[in-house]
Phi, psi and omega in degrees: 000109188294170162312304181295323178270002145298330189238050127310103177293176182274339149317302186308322219283309202280002198259309212280341189276137181278347159289351172310327206278297189308324179266005162264332187281334154317310180275342174285305185301331184290316154332307187274308187313330186281322177318309184277353184248002176097358192095340167320129157076055188266304181316287172330308191284318164299323171293329191281318179307284176336298178309294181297324180311322206283326195279304171314314172302337187290301206269343175288322188292289191298344161295320184289330174292323172305310172306301167326325204275353169115181187329141164088345177256105166215141188280115175255002183271358180320296195303311190288333171288321176299307174312316189290322173310289174323314175278301195297002187254305177281016187272287193297324172291323182073232180247343203303138163301166170072359178247021178315301168325288169326303201280341164300311174304312186294314181312292183309310175315324196279315167306292207300312203294310215267325175287337176269358171274324172322296189281325177309311190301317164321283193290329175273321179247003161078018174285130161315129200294340183284297193269355159305309215255331165295336194273316186286342176286344168278356186271322178297311178313310202283321170312294186295333168303289191299314210272345149256005178048035170083003182278143178271124182272111195261154184266146178308172186295293193311281157358307205271311163306323174280311200299312193251023155266213190189144179238106206063042196058002146284127163309136165320312169313319185301290174343290188295320177293325177314291190314304184307313172296340156301313167310317186284318194295331178289319162337297189274330190265331193249339176245155180320313184293322172296334168293309193298331203275335185298311174270350176297315192283355184251334168185110175287345176278325190283327179293336164307294168324266187327348168103012177294122160299089181305303182290337193280346190288327201278329183271321174285340171301316197272346195280317188306318196298333198276326179269357156301319192279338189271340175259352142333288185309307178318297178320288195307298184314321186287315192292298182293006191053051155146154174282152156204149185305004177240358192285355164280340199314319194284000201238009168262325170293329181300310183288354169276334189293296198305323172317294180308306195269012170266347177110001187284173182250154207258348176258014165106161151085353174209162190216157173209084172319305186298314175315303178307315169317289174308342179276318180308306156316299185294325154323318168287323179278354170284327187301316159335293166313313209265347169292318178305319175282010178065045161268155206249168192310309189322296180300331174294331178308290199316303189304313187291299171344308175291291170326295173326299188301315180299317190298314194289345186263348179278311161345280191296320172298324172284324162284342149296331152333282199299000000 
């Protein structure tokens, strides 16, 4: 170990972690939101942030895996996948008790099929991922519209109680997102597939020459993001009282925002699971703060886009200096 590394203080080491900034931003947004209410409702705000942040974290982790593949890789079918998976799962279950597991299998199967279809368009037809997933999303949304005829499909009572319930004071959906985050972190940091994914994102040609099954890695990644979106849709529909055709709309920008704000490299080859969680909490808290001022959805979208642009510029400047 060099003298310079040994002399670094714990605070300097902490600050050097990319994920710390999203958590710091979330803490500041939490404090600012509480300031608007003179400190009242801290517990309720924290509970709401964990509940709604969980959905953003789930779709964000899936989008993170795709963005890690390198420039041009992104999945724009996330909202449609959420809607389709939730609609078909809840339609299959109806309101019958004891069908939650069956509905979950249906949702995950939808995610798997969507992921396979997306990658087939990208690999077989050589379409850019942005075009392929955007075009496919129109098909998925149309199937969802056809399947529920515009009706709001409600979940079984037991599933709704789980989705809106809590354990040890923490929302159940947050526990699900936390378990997934741990699994993704282990996958990326401890398993061979994680090293293959990072190598593919850093230099696809070099990874292929080194023996990495690049196309298999890409296929699994696109299937993974679709499965994460399907799971998020299933849980969100259960949490909000039913599947609606516009339920996934806000998660397109959100899934990208939490990846960028969380400290992941938009150039690929890098991932940051803790940062995605911190960014998910930050985004919800910012929305809550803006709602307190009575701002509309348009202002929130402009602010989100501005934050993403600023972070991308800051990250690019930092890489250029290094």
